[in-house]
């Protein structure tokens, strides 16, 4: 069974610092990787996708993928209180359905 | 703007009743999904569809059914609601195999 692991947190980061969220997955053949942000009481929102080894940057967000080590991470630079949310990692093998981690709760401390 | 909607947003029902949750998307996506989200379990896939007349079971499909008669809608039916089905239900859709899924606002269901 394909598994996606995340530290549940909570992860507390001072405002303005870099928040680092990590995710490991069990299926070495996984090909597509996604990060979702979910505010309390709201639905998951897709914020990043990455398919190749290396870094992908989008504004304050950077996704990092290392297929050899089977991990994907999300960096949030200049963290803001509005970044406080639960971040879900999702992994997909080929055209199969997504497998989600249980999420990491991030709190940005003003 | 294209969107995905769910109704009702909140529902309280009694054990044994049949309940249908609606999901409607205007993205014209072929792929649609139903998840439930519970504390400690994350998002778990109930059913999914890759197109009209196509439906497939996910990891927690017992007690649920779906039908896909058009591209826009994938209603989820609880045949005989049980207290264990109290949860938040999310519908999602995607355009392609490699694209991410886009989620609706969710339905909070309570079974008494």
Coordinates of N, CA and C in Angstrom, one line a residue:
Chain A
X1 N 0.8 -1.2 0.0 CA 0.0 0.0 0.0 C 0.9 1.2 0.0
X2 N 0.5 2.1 -0.9 CA 1.3 3.4 -1.0 C 1.0 4.2 0.2
X3 N 2.1 4.8 0.8 CA 2.0 5.6 2.0 C 2.7 6.9 1.8
X4 N 2.1 7.9 2.4 CA 2.7 9.3 2.4 C 2.7 9.7 3.9
X5 N 3.9 10.1 4.4 CA 4.1 10.4 5.8 C 4.5 11.9 5.9
X6 N 3.8 12.5 6.9 CA 4.1 13.9 7.3 C 4.2 14.0 8.8
X7 N 5.0 14.9 9.3 CA 5.0 15.2 10.7 C 3.7 16.0 11.0
X8 N 2.9 15.5 11.9 CA 1.6 16.2 12.2 C 1.8 17.6 12.8
X9 N 2.9 17.9 13.4 CA 3.1 19.1 14.1 C 2.5 19.2 15.4
X10 N 2.1 20.4 16.0 CA 2.2 21.6 15.2 C 3.7 22.1 15.1
X11 N 3.9 22.8 14.0 CA 5.2 23.4 13.7 C 5.0 24.9 13.9
X12 N 5.8 25.5 14.8 CA 5.6 26.9 15.1 C 6.9 27.6 14.5
X13 N 6.6 28.7 13.8 CA 7.7 29.4 13.1 C 7.4 30.9 13.4
X14 N 8.5 31.7 13.7 CA 8.3 33.1 13.9 C 8.0 33.8 12.6
X15 N 7.2 34.9 12.7 CA 6.9 35.7 11.5 C 8.2 36.2 10.8
X16 N 8.2 36.0 9.5 CA 9.4 36.5 8.7 C 10.4 35.4 8.5
X17 N 10.3 34.3 9.2 CA 11.3 33.2 9.1 C 10.9 32.3 8.0
X18 N 11.7 31.3 7.7 CA 11.4 30.2 6.7 C 10.8 29.0 7.4
X19 N 9.6 28.7 6.9 CA 8.9 27.4 7.4 C 9.3 26.3 6.4
X20 N 9.7 25.2 7.0 CA 10.1 24.0 6.2 C 9.2 22.8 6.5
X21 N 8.5 22.3 5.5 CA 7.6 21.2 5.7 C 8.1 20.0 4.9
X22 N 8.0 18.9 5.5 CA 8.6 17.7 4.8 C 7.6 16.6 4.7
X23 N 7.8 15.8 3.6 CA 6.9 14.7 3.3 C 7.8 13.5 2.7
X24 N 7.5 12.3 3.2 CA 8.2 11.2 2.6 C 7.1 10.2 2.0
X25 N 7.5 9.5 1.0 CA 6.5 8.6 0.4 C 7.2 7.2 0.1
X26 N 6.3 6.2 0.0 CA 6.9 4.8 0.0 C 7.1 4.3 -1.4
X27 N 6.3 4.8 -2.4 CA 6.3 4.2 -3.7 C 7.4 4.9 -4.6
X28 N 8.5 4.2 -4.8 CA 9.6 4.8 -5.6 C 9.2 5.2 -7.0
X29 N 8.2 4.7 -7.5 CA 7.7 5.0 -8.9 C 6.8 6.2 -9.0
X30 N 6.5 6.9 -7.9 CA 5.7 8.0 -7.9 C 6.2 9.1 -8.8
X31 N 5.3 9.8 -9.5 CA 5.7 10.7 -10.5 C 5.2 12.1 -10.3
X32 N 4.1 12.3 -9.6 CA 3.6 13.7 -9.5 C 3.4 14.0 -8.0
X33 N 3.7 15.2 -7.6 CA 3.7 15.6 -6.2 C 3.0 16.9 -6.0
X34 N 2.2 17.0 -5.0 CA 1.4 18.3 -4.8 C 1.4 18.7 -3.3
X35 N 1.4 20.0 -3.2 CA 1.2 20.5 -1.8 C -0.2 21.3 -1.8
X36 N -1.0 21.0 -0.8 CA -2.2 21.7 -0.6 C -2.2 22.4 0.7
X37 N -2.8 23.6 0.8 CA -3.0 24.3 2.0 C -4.5 24.2 2.4
X38 N -4.7 24.0 3.7 CA -6.1 23.9 4.2 C -6.2 24.7 5.5
X39 N -7.0 25.8 5.4 CA -7.3 26.5 6.5 C -8.4 25.8 7.3
X40 N -8.4 26.1 8.6 CA -9.4 25.4 9.5 C -10.8 25.6 9.0
X41 N -11.6 24.5 8.8 CA -13.0 24.6 8.4 C -13.1 24.9 6.9
X42 N -12.0 24.9 6.1 CA -12.1 25.1 4.7 C -11.7 23.9 3.9
X43 N -11.7 24.0 2.6 CA -11.3 22.9 1.8 C -9.8 23.0 1.4
X44 N -9.2 21.9 1.0 CA -7.8 22.0 0.5 C -7.7 22.8 -0.7
X45 N -6.6 23.6 -0.8 CA -6.3 24.5 -1.9 C -5.0 24.1 -2.5
X46 N -4.9 23.8 -3.8 CA -3.7 23.4 -4.4 C -2.8 24.7 -4.5
X47 N -1.5 24.5 -3.9 CA -0.6 25.7 -4.0 C 0.7 25.4 -4.8
X48 N 1.0 24.1 -4.9 CA 2.3 23.8 -5.6 C 2.1 22.4 -6.2
X49 N 2.7 22.2 -7.4 CA 2.9 20.9 -8.0 C 4.3 20.8 -8.5
X50 N 4.9 19.6 -8.4 CA 6.3 19.4 -8.9 C 6.4 18.0 -9.4
X51 N 7.1 17.8 -10.5 CA 7.2 16.5 -11.2 C 8.6 16.0 -11.4
X52 N 9.6 17.0 -11.3 CA 11.0 16.6 -11.6 C 11.9 16.9 -10.4
X53 N 13.0 16.2 -10.3 CA 13.9 16.5 -9.2 C 14.4 17.9 -9.2
X54 N 14.6 18.5 -8.0 CA 15.1 19.8 -7.9 C 14.1 20.7 -7.2
X55 N 14.2 22.0 -7.5 CA 13.4 23.0 -6.9 C 12.5 23.7 -7.9
X56 N 11.3 24.0 -7.3 CA 10.3 24.8 -8.1 C 9.8 25.9 -7.2
X57 N 10.0 27.2 -7.8 CA 9.6 28.3 -7.0 C 8.4 29.0 -7.5
X58 N 7.6 29.5 -6.6 CA 6.4 30.2 -7.0 C 6.1 31.3 -5.8
X59 N 6.6 32.5 -6.1 CA 6.5 33.5 -5.1 C 7.3 33.2 -3.8
X60 N 6.6 33.2 -2.7 CA 7.3 32.8 -1.4 C 7.4 31.3 -1.2
X61 N 6.8 30.5 -2.1 CA 6.8 29.1 -1.9 C 7.9 28.4 -2.8
X62 N 8.6 27.4 -2.3 CA 9.5 26.6 -3.0 C 9.2 25.1 -2.7
X63 N 9.0 24.4 -3.7 CA 8.8 22.9 -3.6 C 10.2 22.3 -4.0
X64 N 10.6 21.3 -3.2 CA 11.8 20.6 -3.5 C 11.5 19.1 -3.6
X65 N 12.0 18.5 -4.6 CA 11.8 17.0 -4.8 C 13.1 16.3 -4.9
X66 N 13.2 15.2 -4.2 CA 14.3 14.3 -4.3 C 13.8 12.9 -4.4
X67 N 13.7 12.4 -5.7 CA 13.1 11.1 -5.9 C 14.0 9.9 -5.4
X68 N 15.3 10.1 -5.4 CA 16.2 9.1 -4.9 C 16.0 8.8 -3.4
X69 N 15.8 9.9 -2.7 CA 15.5 9.8 -1.2 C 14.1 9.7 -0.9
X70 N 13.2 9.8 -1.9 CA 11.8 9.7 -1.7 C 11.2 10.7 -0.7
X71 N 11.6 12.0 -0.9 CA 11.0 13.0 -0.1 C 10.7 14.2 -1.0
X72 N 9.7 15.0 -0.5 CA 9.3 16.2 -1.1 C 9.1 17.2 0.0
X73 N 9.6 18.4 -0.2 CA 9.4 19.4 0.9 C 8.9 20.7 0.3
X74 N 8.3 21.5 1.2 CA 7.8 22.8 0.9 C 8.4 23.9 1.8
X75 N 9.1 24.9 1.2 CA 9.6 26.0 2.0 C 8.7 27.2 1.8
X76 N 8.5 27.9 2.9 CA 7.7 29.1 2.8 C 8.6 30.2 3.4
X77 N 9.0 31.1 2.5 CA 9.9 32.2 2.9 C 9.1 33.4 3.5
X78 N 9.7 34.2 4.3 CA 9.1 35.4 4.9 C 7.7 35.0 5.4
X79 N 7.6 34.0 6.3 CA 6.3 33.5 6.7 C 5.4 34.6 7.3
X80 N 4.2 34.5 7.0 CA 3.2 35.5 7.5 C 2.1 34.8 8.3
X81 N 1.5 35.5 9.2 CA 0.4 34.9 10.0 C -0.7 34.2 9.1
X82 N -0.9 34.7 7.9 CA -1.9 34.2 7.0 C -1.4 32.8 6.5
X83 N -0.2 32.4 6.7 CA 0.3 31.1 6.3 C -0.1 30.0 7.3
X84 N -0.6 30.4 8.4 CA -1.0 29.5 9.4 C -2.1 28.6 8.9
X85 N -1.9 27.3 8.8 CA -2.8 26.4 8.2 C -2.3 25.0 8.3
X86 N -3.0 24.0 7.8 CA -2.5 22.7 7.7 C -2.1 22.4 6.2
X87 N -0.9 21.9 6.1 CA -0.4 21.6 4.7 C -0.4 20.1 4.4
X88 N -1.0 19.8 3.3 CA -1.2 18.4 2.9 C -0.3 18.1 1.8
X89 N 0.5 17.0 1.9 CA 1.3 16.5 0.8 C 0.5 15.4 0.1
X90 N 0.5 15.4 -1.2 CA -0.2 14.4 -2.0 C 0.8 13.8 -3.1
X91 N 0.7 12.5 -3.3 CA 1.6 11.9 -4.2 C 0.8 11.0 -5.2
X92 N 1.2 11.0 -6.5 CA 0.5 10.2 -7.5 C 1.5 9.4 -8.3
X93 N 1.1 8.1 -8.5 CA 1.9 7.2 -9.3 C 1.2 7.1 -10.7
X94 N 1.8 7.6 -11.7 CA 1.2 7.5 -13.0 C -0.1 8.1 -13.1
X95 N -1.1 7.4 -13.6 CA -2.5 8.0 -13.6 C -3.4 7.4 -12.5
X96 N -2.7 6.9 -11.5 CA -3.5 6.4 -10.4 C -4.0 7.6 -9.5
X97 N -4.9 7.3 -8.6 CA -5.4 8.3 -7.7 C -4.4 8.8 -6.7
X98 N -4.6 10.0 -6.2 CA -3.7 10.7 -5.3 C -3.8 10.0 -3.9
X99 N -2.6 9.9 -3.3 CA -2.5 9.5 -1.9 C -2.1 10.7 -1.1
X100 N -2.9 11.0 -0.1 CA -2.6 12.2 0.8 C -1.9 11.8 2.1
X101 N -1.0 12.6 2.5 CA -0.6 12.5 3.9 C -1.6 13.1 4.8
X102 N -1.4 13.0 6.1 CA -2.4 13.5 7.1 C -2.2 14.9 7.4
X103 N -1.1 15.5 6.9 CA -1.0 17.0 7.0 C -0.1 17.4 8.2
X104 N 0.5 18.6 8.0 CA 1.3 19.2 9.1 C 0.7 20.5 9.4
X105 N 0.4 20.7 10.7 CA -0.2 22.0 11.1 C 0.9 23.0 11.4
X106 N 0.8 24.1 10.7 CA 1.8 25.2 10.8 C 1.2 26.4 11.4
X107 N 1.9 26.9 12.4 CA 1.5 28.2 13.1 C 2.6 29.2 13.0
X108 N 2.3 30.3 12.5 CA 3.2 31.5 12.4 C 3.0 32.4 13.5
X109 N 4.0 32.6 14.3 CA 3.9 33.4 15.5 C 4.3 34.8 15.3
X110 N 3.4 35.8 15.5 CA 3.7 37.2 15.2 C 4.8 37.7 16.1
Chain B
X1 N -16.7 32.6 -13.7 CA -15.6 31.7 -13.5 C -16.0 30.3 -13.2
X2 N -15.2 29.3 -13.7 CA -15.4 27.9 -13.4 C -15.3 27.7 -12.0
X3 N -16.1 26.7 -11.5 CA -16.0 26.4 -10.0 C -16.6 25.0 -9.8
X4 N -16.4 24.6 -8.5 CA -17.0 23.3 -8.1 C -17.8 23.6 -6.8
X5 N -19.0 23.2 -6.8 CA -19.9 23.5 -5.7 C -20.4 22.2 -5.1
X6 N -20.8 22.3 -3.8 CA -21.4 21.2 -3.1 C -22.6 21.6 -2.4
X7 N -23.6 20.7 -2.3 CA -24.8 21.0 -1.5 C -25.3 19.7 -0.9
X8 N -25.9 19.8 0.3 CA -25.9 21.0 1.2 C -24.5 21.2 1.8
X9 N -24.3 22.3 2.4 CA -23.1 22.6 3.1 C -23.1 21.9 4.5
X10 N -24.2 21.8 5.1 CA -24.4 21.1 6.4 C -25.6 20.3 6.3
X11 N -25.5 19.1 6.9 CA -26.7 18.2 6.9 C -26.7 17.4 8.2
X12 N -27.8 17.3 8.8 CA -28.0 16.4 10.0 C -29.1 15.4 9.6
X13 N -28.8 14.2 9.8 CA -29.8 13.1 9.5 C -29.8 12.1 10.5
X14 N -30.7 11.1 10.4 CA -30.8 10.1 11.4 C -30.3 8.7 10.8
X15 N -29.8 7.9 11.7 CA -29.4 6.6 11.3 C -30.4 5.9 10.5
X16 N -29.9 5.3 9.4 CA -30.8 4.5 8.5 C -31.4 5.2 7.4
X17 N -31.4 6.5 7.4 CA -31.9 7.3 6.3 C -31.0 7.3 5.1
X18 N -31.6 7.5 3.9 CA -30.8 7.6 2.7 C -30.4 9.1 2.5
X19 N -29.2 9.4 2.2 CA -28.8 10.8 2.0 C -28.0 10.9 0.7
X20 N -28.2 12.0 0.0 CA -27.5 12.3 -1.2 C -26.8 13.6 -1.1
X21 N -25.5 13.6 -1.3 CA -24.7 14.9 -1.4 C -24.4 15.2 -2.8
X22 N -24.7 16.4 -3.2 CA -24.5 16.9 -4.6 C -23.1 17.5 -4.8
X23 N -22.6 17.3 -6.0 CA -21.3 17.9 -6.4 C -21.5 18.3 -7.8
X24 N -21.2 19.6 -8.2 CA -21.4 20.1 -9.5 C -20.1 21.0 -9.8
X25 N -19.5 20.7 -11.0 CA -18.4 21.4 -11.4 C -18.6 22.0 -12.8
X26 N -18.1 23.2 -13.0 CA -18.2 23.8 -14.3 C -16.9 24.0 -15.0
X27 N -15.9 23.2 -14.5 CA -14.6 23.2 -15.2 C -14.6 22.3 -16.5
X28 N -15.6 21.5 -16.6 CA -15.6 20.5 -17.7 C -14.6 19.5 -17.6
X29 N -14.2 19.1 -16.3 CA -13.2 18.1 -16.0 C -13.9 16.7 -16.2
X30 N -13.1 15.8 -16.7 CA -13.6 14.4 -16.8 C -13.5 13.7 -15.5
X31 N -12.4 14.0 -14.7 CA -12.2 13.3 -13.5 C -12.8 13.9 -12.3
X32 N -13.6 13.1 -11.5 CA -14.2 13.6 -10.3 C -14.1 12.6 -9.2
X33 N -14.0 13.2 -8.0 CA -13.6 12.3 -6.8 C -14.5 12.7 -5.6
X34 N -14.7 11.8 -4.7 CA -15.3 12.1 -3.4 C -14.4 11.6 -2.3
X35 N -14.1 12.4 -1.3 CA -13.3 12.1 -0.2 C -14.1 12.4 1.1
X36 N -13.7 11.7 2.1 CA -14.1 12.1 3.5 C -12.9 12.4 4.3
X37 N -13.0 13.4 5.2 CA -11.9 13.8 6.0 C -12.3 13.7 7.5
X38 N -11.5 12.9 8.2 CA -11.7 12.7 9.6 C -10.4 12.9 10.3
X39 N -10.5 13.4 11.6 CA -9.3 13.7 12.4 C -8.5 12.4 12.5
X40 N -7.2 12.5 12.2 CA -6.3 11.3 12.4 C -6.3 10.4 11.2
X41 N -7.2 10.7 10.2 CA -7.2 9.8 9.0 C -6.8 10.6 7.7
X42 N -6.9 11.9 7.8 CA -6.6 12.7 6.6 C -7.8 12.5 5.6
X43 N -7.4 12.7 4.3 CA -8.4 12.6 3.3 C -8.4 11.1 2.8
X44 N -9.6 10.5 2.7 CA -9.7 9.1 2.3 C -10.7 9.1 1.1
X45 N -10.3 8.4 0.0 CA -11.0 8.4 -1.2 C -12.2 7.4 -1.1
X46 N -13.4 7.9 -1.4 CA -14.6 7.1 -1.3 C -14.9 6.4 -2.7
X47 N -15.2 7.3 -3.7 CA -15.4 6.9 -5.1 C -14.8 7.9 -6.0
X48 N -14.6 7.4 -7.2 CA -14.1 8.4 -8.3 C -14.7 7.9 -9.6
X49 N -14.6 8.9 -10.6 CA -15.1 8.7 -11.9 C -14.1 9.4 -12.9
X50 N -13.9 8.7 -14.0 CA -13.0 9.2 -15.0 C -13.8 9.7 -16.2
X51 N -15.1 9.6 -16.1 CA -15.9 10.1 -17.2 C -17.4 9.7 -17.1
X52 N -18.2 10.1 -18.0 CA -19.6 9.8 -17.9 C -19.8 8.2 -18.0
X53 N -20.6 7.7 -17.1 CA -21.0 6.3 -17.0 C -19.8 5.5 -16.3
X54 N -18.7 6.1 -16.0 CA -17.6 5.4 -15.3 C -17.6 5.7 -13.8
X55 N -17.6 4.7 -13.0 CA -17.4 4.9 -11.5 C -16.5 3.8 -11.0
X56 N -15.8 4.2 -9.9 CA -14.8 3.2 -9.3 C -14.8 3.4 -7.8
X57 N -14.6 2.3 -7.1 CA -14.5 2.3 -5.7 C -13.2 2.8 -5.2
X58 N -13.2 3.6 -4.1 CA -12.0 4.0 -3.5 C -11.7 3.1 -2.2
X59 N -10.9 3.6 -1.3 CA -10.5 2.8 -0.2 C -11.6 2.6 0.9
X60 N -12.6 3.5 0.9 CA -13.6 3.5 1.9 C -15.0 3.5 1.3
X61 N -15.3 2.7 0.4 CA -16.5 2.8 -0.4 C -17.7 2.1 0.2
X62 N -17.5 1.3 1.2 CA -18.7 0.5 1.7 C -19.7 1.5 2.3
X63 N -21.0 1.3 1.9 CA -22.1 2.1 2.4 C -22.3 3.4 1.5
X64 N -21.5 3.5 0.5 CA -21.6 4.7 -0.4 C -21.8 4.2 -1.9
X65 N -22.5 5.1 -2.7 CA -22.6 4.8 -4.1 C -22.5 6.1 -4.8
X66 N -22.1 6.1 -6.1 CA -22.1 7.3 -7.0 C -22.7 6.9 -8.3
X67 N -23.1 7.9 -9.1 CA -23.5 7.7 -10.5 C -23.0 8.9 -11.3
X68 N -22.7 8.7 -12.5 CA -22.2 9.8 -13.4 C -22.9 9.8 -14.7
X69 N -23.9 10.6 -14.7 CA -24.8 10.7 -15.9 C -24.4 11.8 -16.9
X70 N -23.6 12.8 -16.4 CA -23.1 13.9 -17.2 C -21.7 14.3 -16.7
X71 N -21.1 15.2 -17.4 CA -19.7 15.6 -17.0 C -19.7 16.4 -15.8
X72 N -20.8 17.2 -15.5 CA -20.7 18.2 -14.5 C -21.0 17.7 -13.1
X73 N -21.7 16.5 -12.9 CA -22.2 16.1 -11.6 C -21.8 14.7 -11.2
X74 N -21.5 14.6 -9.9 CA -21.2 13.3 -9.3 C -21.8 13.3 -7.9
X75 N -23.1 12.9 -7.8 CA -23.7 12.8 -6.5 C -23.3 11.6 -5.8
X76 N -23.1 11.8 -4.5 CA -22.7 10.7 -3.5 C -23.9 10.3 -2.7
X77 N -24.3 9.0 -2.7 CA -25.4 8.6 -1.9 C -25.0 7.7 -0.8
X78 N -25.5 7.9 0.4 CA -25.3 7.0 1.5 C -26.6 6.2 1.6
X79 N -26.5 5.0 1.4 CA -27.7 4.1 1.2 C -28.5 4.1 2.5
X80 N -27.8 3.9 3.6 CA -28.4 3.8 4.9 C -27.4 4.4 5.9
X81 N -27.7 5.6 6.2 CA -26.6 6.4 7.0 C -26.3 5.7 8.3
X82 N -25.1 5.7 8.7 CA -24.6 5.2 10.0 C -23.8 6.3 10.7
X83 N -23.7 6.2 12.0 CA -23.0 7.2 12.8 C -21.6 7.3 12.4
X84 N -21.0 6.2 11.9 CA -19.6 6.1 11.5 C -19.4 7.0 10.2
X85 N -20.5 7.4 9.6 CA -20.4 8.2 8.4 C -20.4 9.7 8.7
X86 N -20.5 10.0 9.9 CA -20.4 11.4 10.3 C -19.0 11.9 10.0
X87 N -18.9 12.9 9.1 CA -17.6 13.4 8.6 C -17.8 14.6 7.8
X88 N -16.7 15.1 7.3 CA -16.7 16.2 6.3 C -16.4 15.6 5.0
X89 N -17.3 15.8 4.0 CA -17.1 15.2 2.7 C -16.7 16.3 1.6
X90 N -15.7 16.0 0.9 CA -15.2 16.9 -0.2 C -15.3 16.2 -1.5
X91 N -15.7 17.0 -2.5 CA -15.7 16.6 -3.9 C -14.6 17.3 -4.5
X92 N -13.9 16.7 -5.5 CA -12.8 17.3 -6.2 C -12.9 16.9 -7.7
X93 N -12.2 17.7 -8.5 CA -12.2 17.4 -9.9 C -10.8 17.7 -10.5
X94 N -10.4 17.0 -11.6 CA -9.2 17.3 -12.2 C -9.3 17.2 -13.7
X95 N -8.5 17.9 -14.4 CA -8.5 17.9 -15.9 C -7.7 16.7 -16.5
X96 N -6.6 16.5 -15.9 CA -5.7 15.5 -16.5 C -5.1 14.6 -15.4
X97 N -4.5 13.5 -15.8 CA -3.9 12.6 -14.9 C -2.8 13.3 -14.0
X98 N -2.1 14.2 -14.6 CA -0.9 14.8 -13.9 C -1.2 16.1 -13.3
X99 N -2.4 16.6 -13.5 CA -2.8 17.9 -12.9 C -3.3 17.6 -11.5
X100 N -3.2 18.6 -10.6 CA -3.7 18.5 -9.3 C -5.2 18.5 -9.3
X101 N -5.8 18.1 -8.2 CA -7.3 18.1 -8.1 C -7.7 19.4 -7.4
X102 N -8.9 19.9 -7.8 CA -9.5 21.1 -7.2 C -10.7 20.7 -6.4
X103 N -10.7 21.2 -5.2 CA -11.7 20.8 -4.2 C -12.9 21.7 -4.1
X104 N -14.1 21.2 -3.9 CA -15.3 21.9 -3.5 C -15.2 22.4 -2.0
X105 N -16.2 23.2 -1.6 CA -16.1 23.7 -0.2 C -16.4 22.7 0.9
X106 N -17.0 21.6 0.5 CA -17.2 20.5 1.5 C -18.6 20.5 2.1
X107 N -19.0 19.4 2.6 CA -20.3 19.2 3.2 C -20.1 18.5 4.6
X108 N -20.5 19.2 5.6 CA -20.4 18.6 7.0 C -21.6 17.8 7.3
X109 N -21.5 16.5 7.4 CA -22.6 15.6 7.6 C -22.6 15.0 9.0
X110 N -23.7 15.1 9.7 CA -23.8 14.5 11.0 C -24.9 13.5 11.0
X111 N -24.6 12.3 11.4 CA -25.6 11.2 11.5 C -25.9 10.9 12.9
X112 N -27.1 11.1 13.4 CA -27.5 10.9 14.8 C -28.1 9.6 15.0

